[in-house]
mmCIF file of C-alpha atoms and ligand atoms in Angstrom:
data_model
loop_
_atom_site.group_PDB
_atom_site.id
_atom_site.type_symbol
_atom_site.label_atom_id
_atom_site.label_comp_id
_atom_site.label_asym_id
_atom_site.label_seq_id
_atom_site.Cartn_x
_atom_site.Cartn_y
_atom_site.Cartn_z
ATOM 1 C CA MET A 1476 -75.049 48.312 -16.143
ATOM 2 C CA THR A 1477 -73.227 51.320 -15.300
ATOM 3 C CA ASN A 1478 -75.730 53.137 -13.031
ATOM 4 C CA ASN A 1479 -75.253 53.708 -9.426
ATOM 5 C CA MET A 1480 -77.003 51.181 -7.216
ATOM 6 C CA PHE A 1481 -78.429 52.121 -3.701
ATOM 7 C CA PHE A 1482 -78.011 49.869 -0.653
ATOM 8 C CA ILE A 1483 -79.940 51.425 1.902
ATOM 9 C CA ALA A 1484 -79.760 49.999 5.477
ATOM 10 C CA ASN A 1485 -83.038 50.551 7.449
ATOM 11 C CA TRP A 1486 -81.915 49.400 10.868
ATOM 12 C CA LYS A 1487 -85.305 50.003 12.395
ATOM 13 C CA MET A 1488 -85.438 50.077 16.152
ATOM 14 C CA PHE A 1489 -82.123 47.839 16.413
ATOM 15 C CA GLY A 1490 -78.645 48.241 16.850
ATOM 16 C CA ASP A 1491 -76.950 49.892 20.091
ATOM 17 C CA ILE A 1492 -73.542 52.044 20.390
ATOM 18 C CA ARG A 1493 -71.336 49.001 19.895
ATOM 19 C CA SER A 1494 -73.061 48.063 16.804
ATOM 20 C CA VAL A 1495 -71.884 50.983 15.194
ATOM 21 C CA ASN A 1496 -68.233 49.699 14.862
ATOM 22 C CA SER A 1497 -69.492 46.641 13.142
ATOM 23 C CA THR A 1498 -69.733 49.037 10.066
ATOM 24 C CA LYS A 1499 -66.000 49.338 9.675
ATOM 25 C CA LYS A 1500 -66.020 46.313 7.202
ATOM 26 C CA VAL A 1501 -68.702 48.276 5.231
ATOM 27 C CA ILE A 1502 -66.839 51.413 5.284
ATOM 28 C CA LYS A 1503 -63.577 49.464 3.735
ATOM 29 C CA LEU A 1504 -65.770 48.082 0.958
ATOM 30 C CA SER A 1505 -67.093 51.430 0.051
ATOM 31 C CA LYS A 1506 -63.443 52.658 -0.568
ATOM 32 C CA ASN A 1507 -62.794 49.569 -2.823
ATOM 33 C CA LYS A 1508 -63.134 50.771 -6.536
ATOM 34 C CA LYS A 1509 -64.642 47.647 -7.600
ATOM 35 C CA TYR A 1510 -67.672 48.791 -5.666
ATOM 36 C CA LYS A 1511 -67.958 52.444 -6.615
ATOM 37 C CA ARG A 1512 -71.268 52.297 -8.163
ATOM 38 C CA ALA A 1513 -72.606 51.257 -4.733
ATOM 39 C CA GLN A 1514 -74.132 54.064 -2.882
ATOM 40 C CA ILE A 1515 -74.548 52.917 0.529
ATOM 41 C CA ILE A 1516 -76.837 54.527 3.144
ATOM 42 C CA TYR A 1517 -77.364 53.832 6.716
ATOM 43 C CA CYS A 1518 -80.724 54.684 8.501
ATOM 44 C CA PRO A 1519 -79.861 53.869 11.788
ATOM 45 C CA PRO A 1520 -81.945 54.906 15.086
ATOM 46 C CA TYR A 1521 -81.848 58.761 15.665
ATOM 47 C CA THR A 1522 -79.693 58.220 18.747
ATOM 48 C CA LEU A 1523 -76.882 56.507 16.684
ATOM 49 C CA LEU A 1524 -76.770 59.227 13.819
ATOM 50 C CA GLU A 1525 -74.231 61.182 15.128
ATOM 51 C CA LYS A 1526 -71.955 58.111 15.692
ATOM 52 C CA PHE A 1527 -72.635 57.054 12.440
ATOM 53 C CA LEU A 1528 -71.784 60.506 10.756
ATOM 54 C CA LYS A 1529 -68.510 60.398 12.687
ATOM 55 C CA ILE A 1530 -67.421 56.893 11.574
ATOM 56 C CA THR A 1531 -68.316 57.239 7.907
ATOM 57 C CA LYS A 1532 -66.937 60.822 7.519
ATOM 58 C CA LYS A 1533 -64.104 59.771 5.400
ATOM 59 C CA SER A 1534 -66.099 57.684 3.319
ATOM 60 C CA LYS A 1535 -68.713 58.054 0.619
ATOM 61 C CA ILE A 1536 -71.446 56.336 2.605
ATOM 62 C CA LYS A 1537 -74.413 58.661 3.502
ATOM 63 C CA ILE A 1538 -76.509 58.777 6.492
ATOM 64 C CA GLY A 1539 -80.179 59.183 7.018
ATOM 65 C CA ALA A 1540 -82.837 58.978 9.563
ATOM 66 C CA GLN A 1541 -85.946 56.860 9.644
ATOM 67 C CA ASN A 1542 -88.541 59.478 9.895
ATOM 68 C CA CYS A 1543 -89.386 62.983 10.639
ATOM 69 C CA HIS A 1544 -91.899 65.228 12.126
ATOM 70 C CA TYR A 1545 -94.052 67.133 9.536
ATOM 71 C CA SER A 1546 -93.681 70.532 10.965
ATOM 72 C CA GLN A 1547 -91.329 72.968 9.267
ATOM 73 C CA ARG A 1548 -90.782 74.981 12.512
ATOM 74 C CA PRO A 1549 -89.842 73.887 16.186
ATOM 75 C CA GLY A 1550 -92.756 73.514 18.219
ATOM 76 C CA PRO A 1551 -94.189 71.494 21.225
ATOM 77 C CA PHE A 1552 -93.945 68.024 19.879
ATOM 78 C CA THR A 1553 -92.566 65.766 22.610
ATOM 79 C CA GLY A 1554 -90.485 62.978 21.355
ATOM 80 C CA SER A 1555 -90.330 64.173 17.848
ATOM 81 C CA ILE A 1556 -87.504 65.001 15.561
ATOM 82 C CA SER A 1557 -87.880 67.724 12.789
ATOM 83 C CA ALA A 1558 -86.187 67.417 9.260
ATOM 84 C CA ASN A 1559 -84.273 70.590 10.464
ATOM 85 C CA LEU A 1560 -82.688 68.771 13.422
ATOM 86 C CA ILE A 1561 -81.816 65.932 11.164
ATOM 87 C CA LYS A 1562 -80.186 68.109 8.821
ATOM 88 C CA SER A 1563 -78.419 70.033 11.207
ATOM 89 C CA ILE A 1564 -76.639 67.136 12.664
ATOM 90 C CA GLY A 1565 -75.145 66.492 9.252
ATOM 91 C CA ALA A 1566 -77.486 63.683 7.663
ATOM 92 C CA ASN A 1567 -78.479 63.797 4.169
ATOM 93 C CA TYR A 1568 -81.388 61.469 3.894
ATOM 94 C CA VAL A 1569 -84.568 60.689 5.537
ATOM 95 C CA ILE A 1570 -87.163 57.650 5.032
ATOM 96 C CA ILE A 1571 -90.682 58.931 5.005
ATOM 97 C CA GLY A 1572 -93.968 56.911 4.616
ATOM 98 C CA HIS A 1573 -92.563 53.477 5.778
ATOM 99 C CA SER A 1574 -95.482 51.073 5.986
ATOM 100 C CA GLU A 1575 -94.528 50.695 9.933
ATOM 101 C CA ASN A 1576 -95.447 54.334 10.183
ATOM 102 C CA ARG A 1577 -98.299 54.162 8.131
ATOM 103 C CA ILE A 1578 -99.908 51.857 10.801
ATOM 104 C CA SER A 1579 -99.520 54.246 13.545
ATOM 105 C CA GLU A 1580 -98.914 58.106 12.815
ATOM 106 C CA ASP A 1581 -98.881 58.257 8.971
ATOM 107 C CA ASN A 1582 -101.165 58.838 6.174
ATOM 108 C CA ASN A 1583 -100.854 60.256 2.743
ATOM 109 C CA HIS A 1584 -101.353 63.887 4.039
ATOM 110 C CA THR A 1585 -99.065 63.849 6.837
ATOM 111 C CA ILE A 1586 -96.400 62.247 4.527
ATOM 112 C CA ASN A 1587 -96.673 64.927 1.907
ATOM 113 C CA LEU A 1588 -96.174 67.658 4.944
ATOM 114 C CA LYS A 1589 -93.224 65.461 5.881
ATOM 115 C CA ILE A 1590 -91.622 65.255 2.419
ATOM 116 C CA LYS A 1591 -92.073 69.106 2.021
ATOM 117 C CA SER A 1592 -90.581 69.621 5.258
ATOM 118 C CA ALA A 1593 -87.419 67.237 4.386
ATOM 119 C CA LEU A 1594 -87.316 68.854 0.925
ATOM 120 C CA LYS A 1595 -86.999 72.351 2.497
ATOM 121 C CA GLU A 1596 -84.094 71.363 4.392
ATOM 122 C CA LYS A 1597 -82.380 70.068 1.307
ATOM 123 C CA LEU A 1598 -82.649 66.366 2.743
ATOM 124 C CA LYS A 1599 -83.091 63.754 0.127
ATOM 125 C CA VAL A 1600 -86.121 61.666 0.795
ATOM 126 C CA ILE A 1601 -86.522 57.885 0.775
ATOM 127 C CA PHE A 1602 -90.375 57.785 -0.283
ATOM 128 C CA CYS A 1603 -91.798 54.249 0.780
ATOM 129 C CA ILE A 1604 -94.873 53.046 -1.025
ATOM 130 C CA GLY A 1605 -96.635 49.458 -1.432
ATOM 131 C CA GLU A 1606 -99.920 47.630 -0.867
ATOM 132 C CA THR A 1607 -101.017 45.481 1.910
ATOM 133 C CA LEU A 1608 -101.852 41.749 1.440
ATOM 134 C CA ASN A 1609 -105.269 42.579 1.630
ATOM 135 C CA GLU A 1610 -105.112 45.367 -1.045
ATOM 136 C CA LYS A 1611 -103.232 43.144 -3.203
ATOM 137 C CA ARG A 1612 -106.113 40.304 -2.694
ATOM 138 C CA ARG A 1613 -108.506 42.846 -3.828
ATOM 139 C CA ASN A 1614 -106.567 43.995 -6.761
ATOM 140 C CA LYS A 1615 -106.196 47.334 -5.617
ATOM 141 C CA THR A 1616 -102.480 47.486 -5.872
ATOM 142 C CA ASN A 1617 -102.405 50.157 -8.836
ATOM 143 C CA LEU A 1618 -105.035 52.481 -6.915
ATOM 144 C CA VAL A 1619 -102.985 52.239 -3.754
ATOM 145 C CA LEU A 1620 -99.712 53.125 -5.424
ATOM 146 C CA LYS A 1621 -101.367 55.859 -7.428
ATOM 147 C CA ASN A 1622 -103.024 57.341 -4.248
ATOM 148 C CA GLN A 1623 -99.879 57.019 -2.105
ATOM 149 C CA ILE A 1624 -97.863 58.735 -5.016
ATOM 150 C CA THR A 1625 -100.022 61.492 -6.155
ATOM 151 C CA ARG A 1626 -101.474 62.567 -2.409
ATOM 152 C CA GLY A 1627 -97.749 62.125 -0.942
ATOM 153 C CA LEU A 1628 -96.253 64.263 -3.674
ATOM 154 C CA LYS A 1629 -99.104 66.628 -3.776
ATOM 155 C CA ASN A 1630 -97.561 70.237 -5.024
ATOM 156 C CA ILE A 1631 -93.868 68.775 -4.912
ATOM 157 C CA LYS A 1632 -91.697 69.143 -7.823
ATOM 158 C CA ASN A 1633 -88.338 67.877 -6.929
ATOM 159 C CA ASN A 1634 -85.846 65.328 -8.000
ATOM 160 C CA ASN A 1635 -84.594 64.445 -4.510
ATOM 161 C CA ILE A 1636 -86.716 61.699 -3.897
ATOM 162 C CA ILE A 1637 -85.795 57.976 -4.236
ATOM 163 C CA PHE A 1638 -89.207 56.097 -4.516
ATOM 164 C CA ALA A 1639 -88.953 52.712 -2.523
ATOM 165 C CA TYR A 1640 -91.495 50.223 -3.553
ATOM 166 C CA GLU A 1641 -91.914 47.941 -0.445
ATOM 167 C CA PRO A 1642 -95.008 45.615 -0.666
ATOM 168 C CA VAL A 1643 -96.145 45.589 3.000
ATOM 169 C CA TRP A 1644 -96.781 41.678 2.680
ATOM 170 C CA SER A 1645 -93.126 41.341 1.925
ATOM 171 C CA ILE A 1646 -91.466 43.339 4.866
ATOM 172 C CA GLY A 1647 -89.891 40.854 7.284
ATOM 173 C CA THR A 1648 -91.794 37.808 5.871
ATOM 174 C CA GLY A 1649 -89.258 36.380 3.918
ATOM 175 C CA VAL A 1650 -91.736 36.373 0.806
ATOM 176 C CA ILE A 1651 -90.829 38.415 -2.316
ATOM 177 C CA PRO A 1652 -92.810 39.111 -5.466
ATOM 178 C CA THR A 1653 -91.562 37.177 -8.399
ATOM 179 C CA ASN A 1654 -89.517 39.051 -10.899
ATOM 180 C CA ASN A 1655 -92.191 39.434 -13.700
ATOM 181 C CA SER A 1656 -94.685 40.987 -11.143
ATOM 182 C CA LEU A 1657 -91.992 43.007 -9.717
ATOM 183 C CA LYS A 1658 -91.156 44.348 -13.019
ATOM 184 C CA LYS A 1659 -94.748 45.229 -13.513
ATOM 185 C CA GLN A 1660 -95.068 47.070 -10.570
ATOM 186 C CA ILE A 1661 -91.972 49.070 -11.091
ATOM 187 C CA LEU A 1662 -93.148 49.841 -14.755
ATOM 188 C CA ASN A 1663 -96.601 50.868 -13.208
ATOM 189 C CA ILE A 1664 -94.902 53.127 -10.625
ATOM 190 C CA LYS A 1665 -92.680 54.682 -13.441
ATOM 191 C CA LYS A 1666 -96.096 55.469 -15.488
ATOM 192 C CA ILE A 1667 -97.664 56.999 -12.559
ATOM 193 C CA ILE A 1668 -94.721 59.088 -11.780
ATOM 194 C CA ASN A 1669 -94.562 59.976 -15.544
ATOM 195 C CA LYS A 1670 -98.243 60.875 -15.620
ATOM 196 C CA PHE A 1671 -98.739 62.879 -12.251
ATOM 197 C CA CYS A 1672 -95.337 64.189 -11.148
ATOM 198 C CA LYS A 1673 -92.782 66.458 -12.644
ATOM 199 C CA ILE A 1674 -89.792 64.209 -11.756
ATOM 200 C CA LYS A 1675 -87.462 63.097 -14.469
ATOM 201 C CA ASN A 1676 -85.812 59.858 -14.509
ATOM 202 C CA PRO A 1677 -87.157 58.908 -11.047
ATOM 203 C CA LYS A 1678 -84.987 56.269 -8.927
ATOM 204 C CA ILE A 1679 -87.121 53.258 -7.792
ATOM 205 C CA ILE A 1680 -85.674 50.810 -5.293
ATOM 206 C CA TYR A 1681 -87.176 47.709 -3.949
ATOM 207 C CA GLY A 1682 -87.574 46.822 -0.323
ATOM 208 C CA GLY A 1683 -89.000 43.956 1.306
ATOM 209 C CA SER A 1684 -87.178 40.492 2.700
ATOM 210 C CA VAL A 1685 -83.955 41.321 0.552
ATOM 211 C CA ASN A 1686 -81.420 38.690 1.762
ATOM 212 C CA THR A 1687 -78.039 36.926 0.649
ATOM 213 C CA LYS A 1688 -80.076 34.437 -1.288
ATOM 214 C CA ASN A 1689 -82.930 36.102 -3.264
ATOM 215 C CA ILE A 1690 -80.485 39.140 -4.292
ATOM 216 C CA THR A 1691 -79.291 36.977 -7.164
ATOM 217 C CA GLU A 1692 -82.772 37.009 -8.634
ATOM 218 C CA LEU A 1693 -83.771 40.424 -7.695
ATOM 219 C CA LYS A 1694 -80.703 42.059 -9.160
ATOM 220 C CA LYS A 1695 -81.527 40.598 -12.589
ATOM 221 C CA ILE A 1696 -84.240 43.210 -12.893
ATOM 222 C CA SER A 1697 -82.443 46.115 -14.661
ATOM 223 C CA LEU A 1698 -85.190 48.705 -13.893
ATOM 224 C CA ILE A 1699 -84.254 48.494 -10.172
ATOM 225 C CA ASN A 1700 -81.905 51.059 -8.867
ATOM 226 C CA GLY A 1701 -81.004 49.508 -5.626
ATOM 227 C CA PHE A 1702 -82.422 48.019 -2.378
ATOM 228 C CA LEU A 1703 -83.986 49.084 0.876
ATOM 229 C CA ILE A 1704 -82.874 46.321 3.380
ATOM 230 C CA GLY A 1705 -84.145 45.685 6.908
ATOM 231 C CA GLY A 1706 -83.214 42.554 8.601
ATOM 232 C CA ALA A 1707 -80.356 41.486 6.464
ATOM 233 C CA SER A 1708 -78.555 44.984 6.766
ATOM 234 C CA GLN A 1709 -78.189 44.775 10.421
ATOM 235 C CA ASN A 1710 -75.473 41.860 9.958
ATOM 236 C CA THR A 1711 -72.457 43.316 8.300
ATOM 237 C CA LYS A 1712 -71.561 40.066 6.866
ATOM 238 C CA ASN A 1713 -74.895 39.695 4.995
ATOM 239 C CA PHE A 1714 -75.098 43.415 4.024
ATOM 240 C CA ILE A 1715 -71.670 43.088 2.381
ATOM 241 C CA ASP A 1716 -72.596 39.864 0.824
ATOM 242 C CA ILE A 1717 -75.761 41.465 -0.659
ATOM 243 C CA ILE A 1718 -73.491 44.465 -2.033
ATOM 244 C CA LYS A 1719 -71.103 41.974 -3.626
ATOM 245 C CA LYS A 1720 -73.610 39.836 -5.214
ATOM 246 C CA THR A 1721 -75.356 42.842 -6.637
ATOM 247 C CA ILE A 1722 -72.104 44.573 -7.968
ATOM 248 C CA ASN A 1723 -69.688 41.713 -9.511
HETATM 249 P P1 PGA B 355 -86.963 43.851 5.805
HETATM 250 O O1 PGA B 355 -87.394 45.203 5.924
HETATM 251 O O2 PGA B 355 -85.936 43.671 4.805
HETATM 252 O O3 PGA B 355 -86.531 43.319 6.863
HETATM 253 O O4 PGA B 355 -88.228 43.197 5.086
HETATM 254 C C1 PGA B 355 -87.287 46.133 4.762
HETATM 255 C C2 PGA B 355 -88.134 47.478 5.389
HETATM 256 O O5 PGA B 355 -88.818 47.509 6.296
HETATM 257 O O6 PGA B 355 -87.511 48.480 4.763
#
């Protein structure tokens, strides 16, 4: 394998100002030629973005936010952060459509607006898709993924999108799909993108309970371009272990 691999750390609402220093070892690793294929991206809470940008400045680690508001203009949206504000601080990525946000504010339409807003600001989008356990049990996975992709990307033609397949039943549960079913889903996602979106060679990553143990199985799936890692990325030792085990 010669392609780059994404290791995207989704810190969710964890971490504080002191935990930023814990990333120094990851920065060191990112400068090691042996791991040059690893594209590491940290997505900390908004309040830590600036610290992260500063500490990673001299490395090739990129920084992203975990969400953005859909509005392309400033406005009376108390507590919200726009794509423009994220870009203006110097970040390069934004996660959009995470299932934890689909529960509350997000649906395929707002996600579509958010992606447009992010792309307009030249942010790269980490677009989360995935079925719930209930949808999986009712054999609705294909339909759900098709709707999420086609509605989320309606009227969007842009290559600055990374697709993060995150089965909702796998997030934070310790349960992951078998390699066979994951391969099948990734191929299915590729098919949907090919048919409905004008995106060439889409990057597809996997997220959901990635850890230091299951990474040795997951990395065998050559169709996967990387991982979106929640819990395990908040522990520097584990995050490094995942990167090292993937790229050896
Ligand atoms: P997890 O989270 O690795 O803790 O399951 C992944 C995610 O929510 O992106």
